[in-house]
Amino acid sequence: RLTMTNSGDKWPQGYKGFTSALKPYTPELTANVDTTDCTKVNLSWTYLVADCLPVNSILVYVNNILVATVNSSFNTYQLTLSSGSYTIFIKTVSNNIESQESNNINIII
């Protein structure tokens, strides 16, 4: 329905579906394969910090699947991957608000 006849022009009281239009800054991801163990991939990232929207955690995705949540006090993470082709990206999170996904890193092991 386009019109709610019982609410006029007011927002529904107690509605829980509202989300912030403000998002944390999008991070920039870099990766390299460990030269001593080719199954290990070292990730590192940077992102701008906004005082009004502090980052609580970093979400690490491999092939669009969330594989790790990293505390925001760290800026590195090591993945162990088997043979195959992978696309890796991360997102920053501030109070359950996720940033846009970072640049994609494509790795073949």
Coordinates of C-alpha atoms in Angstrom, one line a residue:
R1 CA 0.0 0.0 0.0
L2 CA 1.2 3.5 -0.8
T3 CA -1.0 5.2 1.8
M4 CA -1.5 4.3 5.5
T5 CA -4.9 5.7 6.3
N6 CA -4.4 5.4 10.0
S7 CA -1.1 7.3 10.4
G8 CA -1.5 10.5 8.3
D9 CA 1.9 12.0 7.7
K10 CA 3.6 10.7 10.8
W11 CA 6.4 8.1 11.1
P12 CA 5.4 4.9 12.8
Q13 CA 6.2 5.1 16.5
G14 CA 8.8 2.5 17.6
Y15 CA 9.7 1.4 14.1
K16 CA 13.0 -0.6 14.3
G17 CA 13.9 -0.7 10.6
F18 CA 15.5 2.7 10.2
T19 CA 19.2 2.7 9.4
S20 CA 21.7 5.5 9.3
A21 CA 22.6 7.0 6.0
L22 CA 26.0 7.7 7.4
K23 CA 28.5 4.8 6.8
P24 CA 32.1 4.3 7.9
Y25 CA 34.8 5.1 5.3
T26 CA 35.5 2.4 2.8
P27 CA 38.8 0.6 3.6
E28 CA 41.7 -0.1 1.2
L29 CA 43.0 -3.7 1.2
T30 CA 46.4 -5.1 0.3
A31 CA 47.5 -8.7 0.3
N32 CA 50.5 -10.8 -0.3
V33 CA 51.2 -14.6 -0.3
D34 CA 53.7 -15.7 2.4
T35 CA 56.9 -16.8 0.5
T36 CA 57.7 -19.6 3.0
D37 CA 54.2 -21.1 3.1
C38 CA 52.1 -20.5 -0.1
T39 CA 48.8 -21.4 1.7
K40 CA 49.1 -18.3 3.9
V41 CA 47.8 -14.9 2.7
N42 CA 48.7 -11.8 4.7
L43 CA 46.1 -9.1 4.5
S44 CA 46.6 -5.5 5.6
W45 CA 44.3 -2.4 5.3
T46 CA 44.0 1.2 5.9
Y47 CA 40.9 3.4 6.3
L48 CA 40.1 7.0 7.4
V49 CA 38.9 7.4 10.9
A50 CA 35.9 9.7 11.7
D51 CA 35.5 10.7 15.4
C52 CA 31.7 10.7 14.9
L53 CA 31.6 7.1 13.5
P54 CA 34.3 5.0 15.2
V55 CA 35.1 1.6 13.6
N56 CA 34.4 -1.3 15.9
S57 CA 35.5 -4.2 13.7
I58 CA 36.7 -5.4 10.3
L59 CA 34.8 -8.0 8.3
V60 CA 36.9 -10.3 6.1
Y61 CA 35.1 -11.9 3.1
V62 CA 36.5 -14.7 0.9
N63 CA 34.4 -15.4 -2.2
N64 CA 31.6 -13.4 -0.8
I65 CA 31.5 -15.4 2.4
L66 CA 32.3 -13.9 5.8
V67 CA 35.3 -15.8 7.2
A68 CA 36.5 -13.6 10.0
T69 CA 35.7 -10.6 12.2
V70 CA 38.8 -8.7 13.3
N71 CA 39.0 -6.2 16.2
S72 CA 39.5 -2.6 14.9
S73 CA 42.7 -2.3 16.9
F74 CA 44.4 -4.6 14.3
N75 CA 45.2 -3.7 10.7
T76 CA 46.4 -7.1 9.6
Y77 CA 45.1 -10.6 9.3
Q78 CA 46.4 -13.9 8.0
L79 CA 44.3 -16.3 6.0
T80 CA 45.1 -20.0 5.4
L81 CA 43.7 -21.1 2.0
S82 CA 43.9 -24.3 0.1
S83 CA 44.6 -24.5 -3.7
G84 CA 42.1 -22.5 -5.7
S85 CA 41.0 -19.1 -6.9
Y86 CA 39.8 -16.5 -4.4
T87 CA 38.4 -13.0 -4.3
I88 CA 38.9 -11.3 -1.0
F89 CA 37.5 -8.0 0.3
I90 CA 36.8 -6.4 3.7
K91 CA 34.3 -4.0 5.2
T92 CA 34.6 -1.7 8.3
V93 CA 31.8 -1.8 10.8
S94 CA 30.6 1.0 13.2
N95 CA 27.8 0.1 15.6
N96 CA 26.4 -2.5 13.1
I97 CA 26.6 -0.1 10.2
E98 CA 28.8 -1.6 7.4
S99 CA 30.9 0.4 5.0
Q100 CA 31.0 -0.3 1.3
E101 CA 33.3 -3.2 0.4
S102 CA 36.9 -2.5 -0.2
N103 CA 38.8 -3.1 -3.4
N104 CA 38.8 -6.8 -4.4
I105 CA 42.0 -8.8 -4.2
N106 CA 42.1 -11.8 -6.6
I107 CA 44.5 -14.6 -5.5
I108 CA 45.2 -18.0 -7.1
I109 CA 47.0 -20.6 -4.9

